[in-house]
């Protein structure tokens, strides 16, 4: 905030002609709404229904959900920022391959870093880390948002969408771990005699739970029809 | 033509930039990843053996482990765990192909007197909550101290699931997984016996 104000003041000093009043606040509002958009009103999983492969498959525990969410958040924010910065340089005809290369770069970066510094998590997420490349959320945001908006807004969008993804995965993972395994973050909560409801750990339970969660979420936020261009993925 | 050139240049630049950055990151993380892999290997080797004090991952021999289902020869690497120069156990990994879903990789340790010192599941894709109970310490410890000669009270070989007359627990709802593990462990013991009778 302070920086933006300072910048606005500097611009006003040098070029008095430029409209300054309300500039910083307006911009701040934009960024905030971009952020909240991804986190809440256009939650990538519960609202846009994107990236379900990893969502359904990996959320068998809180740790997995959180780890996958963090990886997604990082890749999404990074690729959104870089793609937005390069959006005027990359010709429209080759934008998709260029985006994919950039996304794949960020994913490989995440993959290597996790393999080196969080080996246990890396092991349990397995193939789903490299598969982030094919995660629809990332390319959808690149196509629908980052390719059309300035860097700061794209980064905020990436952060919002990424956090929305992370939160959904963590919530799903926690519920599935509690009922399907009787544990929270690996610690038993129901005691030794608890017989886990295995269905929650199995893919079927994942589908049921995601369906219920989507239903509740849409009940709260009100449903809004989205076109495929808005979603950015078909 | 000019338009095409622009596309080629843009795409090449993006790929080149990405490749350069990733090359740097690979070089930076390579050593750490190698170290992690080695530590993981040593950890799994040590977990199935009594206490050792040698560099266990560097003290090994490769032996012929028979043929797999496709007829390709299988190599088994026997790691020797030593304490004060004395062999206390041999650790090696075997793969059970007939699990419920996919291969189960098992690390097993065998003492010089051909009894099992421990088993550890390295990788498995069994049904969560059913087949993956093989990961539990309590179940795995049933193998400790047993050999191919071990018998149950009724004089039946111990290394079999209870359903088949042996002494190893199966889990209700999941017999296939423990049966596959037990079978693989028996195979492993036979491989070890063959190797030790030769040397």
Coordinates of C-alpha atoms in Angstrom, one line a residue:
Chain A
X1 CA 0.0 0.0 0.0
X2 CA 2.6 2.5 1.1
X3 CA 4.7 1.8 -1.9
X4 CA 1.8 2.3 -4.3
X5 CA 1.0 5.6 -2.6
X6 CA 4.6 6.7 -2.9
X7 CA 4.7 5.8 -6.5
X8 CA 1.5 7.7 -7.1
X9 CA 3.0 10.7 -5.4
X10 CA 6.2 10.5 -7.5
X11 CA 4.2 10.3 -10.7
X12 CA 2.2 13.3 -9.6
X13 CA 5.4 15.2 -8.9
X14 CA 6.9 14.5 -12.3
X15 CA 3.8 14.6 -14.4
X16 CA 1.2 16.8 -12.8
X17 CA -1.2 16.1 -15.7
X18 CA -1.8 12.5 -14.6
X19 CA -4.9 11.8 -12.6
X20 CA -3.8 10.8 -9.2
X21 CA -6.8 11.0 -6.8
X22 CA -8.2 7.6 -6.0
X23 CA -5.5 5.9 -8.1
X24 CA -4.0 3.8 -5.3
X25 CA -7.3 2.9 -3.7
X26 CA -8.8 1.9 -7.0
X27 CA -5.9 -0.3 -7.8
X28 CA -5.9 -1.9 -4.4
X29 CA -9.5 -2.7 -4.8
X30 CA -8.9 -4.4 -8.1
X31 CA -6.1 -6.6 -6.7
X32 CA -8.2 -7.5 -3.7
X33 CA -11.1 -8.5 -5.8
X34 CA -8.9 -10.6 -8.1
X35 CA -7.6 -12.3 -5.0
X36 CA -11.0 -13.0 -3.4
X37 CA -12.3 -14.0 -6.8
X38 CA -10.1 -17.1 -6.9
X39 CA -10.3 -17.8 -3.2
X40 CA -14.1 -17.6 -2.9
X41 CA -16.5 -16.6 -5.7
X42 CA -14.7 -18.5 -8.4
X43 CA -13.0 -21.2 -6.4
X44 CA -11.2 -23.3 -9.0
X45 CA -12.3 -26.6 -7.6
X46 CA -15.7 -26.0 -6.1
X47 CA -16.9 -23.3 -8.5
X48 CA -15.1 -23.8 -11.8
X49 CA -14.8 -27.6 -11.2
X50 CA -11.2 -27.7 -12.6
X51 CA -8.3 -29.8 -11.7
X52 CA -10.4 -32.6 -10.3
X53 CA -7.9 -35.4 -11.1
X54 CA -5.4 -34.3 -8.4
X55 CA -8.2 -33.2 -6.1
X56 CA -9.9 -36.5 -6.0
X57 CA -6.8 -38.7 -6.1
X58 CA -4.4 -37.1 -3.7
X59 CA -6.6 -35.9 -0.8
X60 CA -6.3 -39.0 1.3
X61 CA -4.7 -37.1 4.2
X62 CA -4.3 -33.5 5.4
X63 CA -0.6 -33.6 4.7
X64 CA -1.1 -34.7 1.1
X65 CA -3.8 -32.2 0.5
X66 CA -1.7 -29.4 2.0
X67 CA 1.4 -30.4 0.1
X68 CA -0.3 -30.7 -3.2
X69 CA -2.1 -27.4 -2.6
X70 CA 1.2 -25.6 -1.8
X71 CA 2.8 -27.1 -5.0
X72 CA -0.2 -25.9 -7.0
X73 CA -0.2 -22.5 -5.4
X74 CA 3.5 -22.0 -6.2
X75 CA 3.2 -23.1 -9.8
X76 CA 0.0 -21.1 -10.4
X77 CA 1.4 -17.9 -9.0
X78 CA 4.7 -18.2 -10.7
X79 CA 3.4 -19.2 -14.1
X80 CA 0.6 -16.5 -14.0
X81 CA 3.2 -13.8 -13.2
X82 CA 5.7 -14.9 -15.9
X83 CA 3.1 -15.5 -18.6
X84 CA 1.5 -12.1 -17.9
X85 CA 5.0 -10.5 -18.1
X86 CA 5.6 -12.2 -21.5
X87 CA 2.1 -11.8 -22.8
X88 CA 3.0 -9.1 -25.3
X89 CA 6.1 -10.8 -26.5
X90 CA 4.6 -14.2 -27.2
X91 CA 2.7 -14.3 -30.5
X92 CA -0.9 -15.5 -30.2
X93 CA -0.4 -18.4 -32.5
X94 CA 2.2 -20.1 -30.4
X95 CA 0.9 -19.0 -27.0
X96 CA -0.4 -22.4 -25.8
X97 CA 2.9 -24.3 -26.4
X98 CA 4.8 -21.4 -24.9
X99 CA 2.5 -21.4 -21.8
X100 CA 2.9 -25.1 -21.4
X101 CA 6.7 -24.9 -21.5
X102 CA 6.6 -22.1 -18.9
X103 CA 4.2 -24.1 -16.7
X104 CA 6.3 -27.3 -17.1
X105 CA 9.4 -25.3 -16.1
X106 CA 7.8 -24.3 -12.9
X107 CA 6.5 -27.8 -12.2
X108 CA 9.9 -29.3 -12.8
X109 CA 11.4 -26.7 -10.5
X110 CA 8.9 -27.7 -7.8
X111 CA 9.5 -31.4 -8.5
X112 CA 13.3 -31.1 -8.0
X113 CA 13.0 -28.8 -5.0
X114 CA 10.5 -31.1 -3.2
X115 CA 12.6 -34.2 -4.1
X116 CA 15.6 -32.5 -2.5
X117 CA 14.1 -30.9 0.6
X118 CA 10.8 -32.7 1.4
X119 CA 11.5 -36.3 0.4
X120 CA 8.7 -37.8 2.5
X121 CA 6.0 -35.6 1.1
X122 CA 7.5 -36.0 -2.4
X123 CA 7.2 -39.8 -2.0
X124 CA 3.6 -39.7 -1.0
X125 CA 2.5 -37.3 -3.7
X126 CA 4.4 -39.3 -6.3
X127 CA 3.3 -38.9 -9.9
X128 CA 0.9 -36.1 -9.1
X129 CA 3.7 -33.5 -8.8
X130 CA 4.8 -33.9 -12.5
X131 CA 1.1 -34.1 -13.4
X132 CA 0.5 -30.5 -12.3
X133 CA 1.6 -29.6 -15.8
X134 CA -1.6 -31.2 -17.0
X135 CA -3.7 -29.6 -14.2
X136 CA -6.4 -27.7 -15.9
X137 CA -6.5 -24.8 -13.4
X138 CA -3.0 -23.7 -14.3
X139 CA -3.5 -23.5 -18.1
X140 CA -7.0 -22.1 -17.6
X141 CA -5.8 -19.2 -15.5
X142 CA -2.9 -18.6 -18.0
X143 CA -5.4 -18.5 -20.9
X144 CA -8.3 -16.8 -19.2
X145 CA -6.5 -14.3 -17.0
X146 CA -2.7 -14.0 -17.2
X147 CA -2.6 -13.6 -21.0
X148 CA -5.0 -10.6 -20.8
X149 CA -4.1 -8.8 -17.6
X150 CA -1.1 -7.0 -16.1
X151 CA 1.5 -8.7 -14.0
X152 CA 0.3 -7.6 -10.5
X153 CA -3.3 -8.6 -11.2
X154 CA -2.2 -11.9 -12.6
X155 CA -0.1 -12.7 -9.5
X156 CA -3.0 -11.8 -7.3
X157 CA -5.2 -14.0 -9.3
X158 CA -2.7 -16.8 -9.1
X159 CA -2.4 -16.4 -5.3
X160 CA -6.2 -16.4 -4.9
X161 CA -6.8 -19.3 -7.2
X162 CA -3.9 -21.2 -5.6
X163 CA -5.1 -20.6 -2.1
X164 CA -8.6 -21.6 -3.1
X165 CA -7.2 -24.8 -4.5
X166 CA -5.0 -25.3 -1.4
X167 CA -7.9 -24.7 1.0
X168 CA -10.3 -27.1 -0.8
X169 CA -7.7 -29.8 -0.9
X170 CA -6.8 -29.4 2.7
X171 CA -10.5 -29.5 3.8
X172 CA -11.1 -32.6 1.7
X173 CA -8.0 -34.3 2.9
X174 CA -8.7 -33.5 6.6
X175 CA -12.3 -34.9 6.4
X176 CA -11.2 -38.0 4.5
X177 CA -8.3 -38.6 6.9
X178 CA -10.5 -38.2 10.0
X179 CA -13.2 -40.6 8.9
X180 CA -11.3 -42.9 6.6
X181 CA -8.3 -43.4 8.9
X182 CA -9.3 -42.1 12.3
X183 CA -6.4 -39.7 12.5
X184 CA -5.6 -36.0 12.3
X185 CA -2.2 -35.2 10.8
X186 CA -1.2 -38.8 11.6
X187 CA -2.3 -38.7 15.2
X188 CA -5.1 -41.1 16.2
X189 CA -8.2 -39.3 17.6
X190 CA -10.8 -42.0 18.1
X191 CA -8.5 -44.5 19.9
X192 CA -7.3 -47.9 18.8
X193 CA -10.7 -49.5 18.6
X194 CA -12.1 -47.2 15.9
X195 CA -12.9 -49.0 12.8
X196 CA -12.2 -46.6 9.9
X197 CA -14.8 -45.9 7.3
X198 CA -12.7 -47.1 4.4
X199 CA -15.0 -45.7 1.8
X200 CA -13.7 -42.2 2.6
X201 CA -10.2 -43.2 1.6
X202 CA -11.3 -44.9 -1.5
X203 CA -12.0 -43.0 -4.7
X204 CA -15.8 -43.4 -4.3
X205 CA -15.8 -41.5 -1.0
X206 CA -13.7 -38.8 -2.6
X207 CA -16.4 -38.3 -5.3
X208 CA -19.2 -38.3 -2.7
X209 CA -17.5 -35.9 -0.5
X210 CA -16.5 -33.5 -3.3
X211 CA -20.1 -33.6 -4.5
X212 CA -21.4 -32.7 -1.1
X213 CA -18.8 -30.0 -0.6
X214 CA -19.5 -28.4 -4.0
X215 CA -23.3 -28.5 -3.2
X216 CA -22.9 -26.8 0.2
X217 CA -20.4 -24.3 -1.2
X218 CA -22.8 -23.3 -4.1
X219 CA -25.7 -23.1 -1.6
X220 CA -23.7 -20.5 0.4
X221 CA -22.2 -18.5 -2.5
X222 CA -25.2 -18.7 -4.9
X223 CA -24.8 -20.3 -8.2
X224 CA -23.6 -18.3 -11.2
X225 CA -23.6 -19.7 -14.7
X226 CA -20.1 -19.5 -16.2
X227 CA -19.3 -19.7 -19.9
X228 CA -16.4 -21.9 -21.1
X229 CA -14.4 -18.8 -22.0
X230 CA -14.7 -17.5 -18.5
X231 CA -13.6 -20.8 -17.1
X232 CA -10.9 -21.0 -19.7
X233 CA -11.1 -24.7 -20.0
X234 CA -13.7 -27.1 -21.5
Chain B
X1 CA 7.7 -16.0 -44.0
X2 CA 8.4 -13.1 -41.6
X3 CA 5.5 -14.1 -39.4
X4 CA 6.7 -17.6 -39.1
X5 CA 10.2 -16.4 -38.1
X6 CA 8.7 -14.5 -35.3
X7 CA 6.9 -17.5 -34.0
X8 CA 10.0 -19.7 -34.2
X9 CA 12.1 -17.2 -32.4
X10 CA 9.5 -16.6 -29.6
X11 CA 9.1 -20.3 -29.0
X12 CA 12.8 -21.1 -29.1
X13 CA 13.5 -18.3 -26.7
X14 CA 10.9 -19.5 -24.2
X15 CA 12.2 -23.1 -24.4
X16 CA 15.8 -22.0 -24.2
X17 CA 15.2 -19.8 -21.2
X18 CA 13.3 -22.5 -19.4
X19 CA 15.9 -25.1 -20.2
X20 CA 18.7 -22.9 -18.9
X21 CA 17.0 -22.1 -15.6
X22 CA 16.1 -25.7 -15.1
X23 CA 19.6 -26.8 -15.8
X24 CA 20.8 -24.5 -13.1
X25 CA 18.3 -25.8 -10.6
X26 CA 19.1 -29.4 -11.5
X27 CA 22.7 -28.8 -10.9
X28 CA 21.9 -27.1 -7.6
X29 CA 19.6 -29.8 -6.2
X30 CA 21.3 -32.9 -7.7
X31 CA 23.6 -33.5 -4.8
X32 CA 20.9 -33.1 -2.2
X33 CA 18.6 -35.5 -4.1
X34 CA 21.4 -38.1 -4.3
X35 CA 22.1 -37.7 -0.6
X36 CA 18.4 -38.1 0.2
X37 CA 18.1 -41.2 -1.9
X38 CA 21.2 -42.8 -0.3
X39 CA 19.9 -41.9 3.2
X40 CA 16.6 -43.5 2.4
X41 CA 18.3 -46.6 1.1
X42 CA 20.5 -46.9 4.2
X43 CA 17.5 -46.3 6.4
X44 CA 15.5 -49.1 4.8
X45 CA 18.4 -51.5 4.9
X46 CA 19.1 -50.8 8.5
X47 CA 15.5 -51.1 9.5
X48 CA 15.4 -54.8 8.7
X49 CA 18.8 -55.7 10.2
X50 CA 20.2 -55.8 13.8
X51 CA 22.5 -52.9 14.6
X52 CA 25.4 -52.6 12.1
X53 CA 28.4 -50.4 11.9
X54 CA 29.7 -50.8 8.3
X55 CA 28.9 -48.7 5.3
X56 CA 26.1 -51.1 4.4
X57 CA 25.1 -49.6 1.0
X58 CA 28.7 -50.1 -0.3
X59 CA 29.1 -53.7 0.9
X60 CA 27.1 -55.8 -1.5
X61 CA 27.2 -58.7 -4.0
X62 CA 25.0 -59.2 -6.9
X63 CA 23.5 -62.7 -7.4
X64 CA 21.2 -64.3 -9.9
X65 CA 17.7 -64.4 -8.6
X66 CA 16.1 -66.7 -11.1
X67 CA 13.7 -65.5 -13.8
X68 CA 10.7 -63.3 -13.7
X69 CA 7.4 -64.2 -15.4
X70 CA 8.5 -62.9 -18.8
X71 CA 11.6 -65.0 -18.6
X72 CA 14.0 -62.1 -18.0
X73 CA 16.8 -62.8 -15.6
X74 CA 16.4 -61.0 -12.2
X75 CA 19.4 -59.6 -10.3
X76 CA 19.2 -59.6 -6.6
X77 CA 21.6 -57.4 -4.7
X78 CA 22.6 -58.7 -1.2
X79 CA 23.8 -56.0 1.2
X80 CA 25.9 -57.3 4.0
X81 CA 25.3 -55.7 7.4
X82 CA 28.4 -56.1 9.7
X83 CA 29.2 -55.3 13.2
X84 CA 32.8 -55.2 14.2
X85 CA 33.7 -57.0 11.0
X86 CA 31.3 -59.9 11.8
X87 CA 28.4 -60.5 9.4
X88 CA 25.1 -60.0 11.4
X89 CA 22.6 -60.1 8.6
X90 CA 22.0 -59.7 4.9
X91 CA 19.4 -57.3 3.5
X92 CA 17.9 -57.4 0.0
X93 CA 14.8 -56.3 -1.7
X94 CA 12.3 -58.6 -3.4
X95 CA 9.2 -57.8 -5.4
X96 CA 5.8 -59.5 -4.9
X97 CA 4.1 -59.5 -8.3
X98 CA 0.8 -61.0 -7.2
X99 CA -0.5 -58.4 -4.8
X100 CA -4.0 -57.0 -5.2
X101 CA -3.0 -54.0 -7.2
X102 CA 0.5 -53.8 -8.6
X103 CA 3.9 -54.8 -7.4
X104 CA 4.8 -54.8 -3.7
X105 CA 8.5 -54.1 -3.1
X106 CA 9.7 -55.6 0.1
X107 CA 13.0 -55.2 1.9
X108 CA 14.0 -58.2 4.0
X109 CA 16.8 -59.0 6.3
X110 CA 18.1 -62.5 6.9
X111 CA 20.5 -63.5 9.7
X112 CA 23.4 -65.9 8.9
X113 CA 21.4 -68.7 10.5
X114 CA 18.7 -68.1 7.8
X115 CA 16.1 -66.6 10.1
X116 CA 14.4 -63.4 9.2
X117 CA 15.6 -60.4 11.1
X118 CA 12.8 -58.1 9.8
X119 CA 10.8 -57.0 6.8
X120 CA 9.8 -53.6 5.5
X121 CA 7.5 -52.6 2.7
X122 CA 9.2 -50.2 0.4
X123 CA 6.4 -49.5 -2.0
X124 CA 2.9 -50.8 -2.5
X125 CA -0.4 -49.7 -4.1
X126 CA -2.7 -51.9 -2.1
X127 CA -6.2 -50.8 -1.1
X128 CA -6.0 -48.2 1.7
X129 CA -7.5 -49.5 4.9
X130 CA -7.5 -53.2 3.8
X131 CA -4.4 -54.4 2.0
X132 CA -2.1 -51.7 3.2
X133 CA -2.3 -53.0 6.8
X134 CA 0.9 -54.9 5.7
X135 CA 2.6 -51.6 6.5
X136 CA 1.8 -52.0 10.2
X137 CA 4.7 -52.8 12.4
X138 CA 2.7 -55.4 14.4
X139 CA 2.0 -57.5 11.3
X140 CA 5.5 -57.2 9.9
X141 CA 7.0 -58.3 13.2
X142 CA 5.3 -61.7 12.9
X143 CA 8.1 -62.6 10.5
X144 CA 10.9 -61.9 12.9
X145 CA 13.0 -65.0 13.8
X146 CA 11.2 -67.3 11.4
X147 CA 12.8 -69.3 8.7
X148 CA 11.7 -71.8 6.1
X149 CA 12.0 -74.5 8.7
X150 CA 9.8 -72.8 11.3
X151 CA 6.7 -74.8 12.1
X152 CA 3.3 -73.9 13.7
X153 CA 2.0 -75.9 16.7
X154 CA 0.5 -78.4 14.2
X155 CA 3.7 -78.9 12.4
X156 CA 2.8 -77.0 9.3
X157 CA 5.4 -74.6 7.8
X158 CA 4.9 -71.2 9.6
X159 CA 5.5 -68.9 6.7
X160 CA 2.0 -69.0 5.2
X161 CA -1.1 -67.1 6.0
X162 CA -3.4 -68.6 8.7
X163 CA -6.0 -69.4 6.0
X164 CA -3.5 -71.6 4.3
X165 CA -2.5 -73.3 7.5
X166 CA 0.5 -71.1 8.4
X167 CA 1.1 -68.8 11.3
X168 CA 1.0 -65.3 9.6
X169 CA -2.2 -63.3 10.1
X170 CA -4.3 -62.3 7.2
X171 CA -6.7 -59.4 7.5
X172 CA -10.4 -59.9 7.1
X173 CA -11.3 -58.7 3.7
X174 CA -7.8 -58.8 2.4
X175 CA -6.1 -62.2 2.1
X176 CA -4.4 -61.7 -1.3
X177 CA -2.0 -59.0 -0.1
X178 CA -0.5 -60.8 2.9
X179 CA -0.4 -64.0 0.9
X180 CA 1.6 -62.3 -1.8
X181 CA 4.0 -60.8 0.7
X182 CA 4.5 -64.2 2.5
X183 CA 5.1 -65.9 -0.8
X184 CA 7.7 -63.3 -1.8
X185 CA 9.4 -63.6 1.5
X186 CA 9.6 -67.4 1.1
X187 CA 11.1 -66.9 -2.4
X188 CA 13.6 -64.4 -0.9
X189 CA 14.7 -67.0 1.7
X190 CA 15.2 -69.6 -1.0
X191 CA 17.3 -67.1 -3.0
X192 CA 19.3 -66.4 0.1
X193 CA 19.8 -70.1 0.8
X194 CA 20.9 -70.8 -2.8
X195 CA 23.4 -67.9 -2.6
X196 CA 24.8 -68.9 0.7
X197 CA 25.2 -72.5 -0.2
X198 CA 27.2 -71.5 -3.3
X199 CA 29.7 -69.3 -1.5

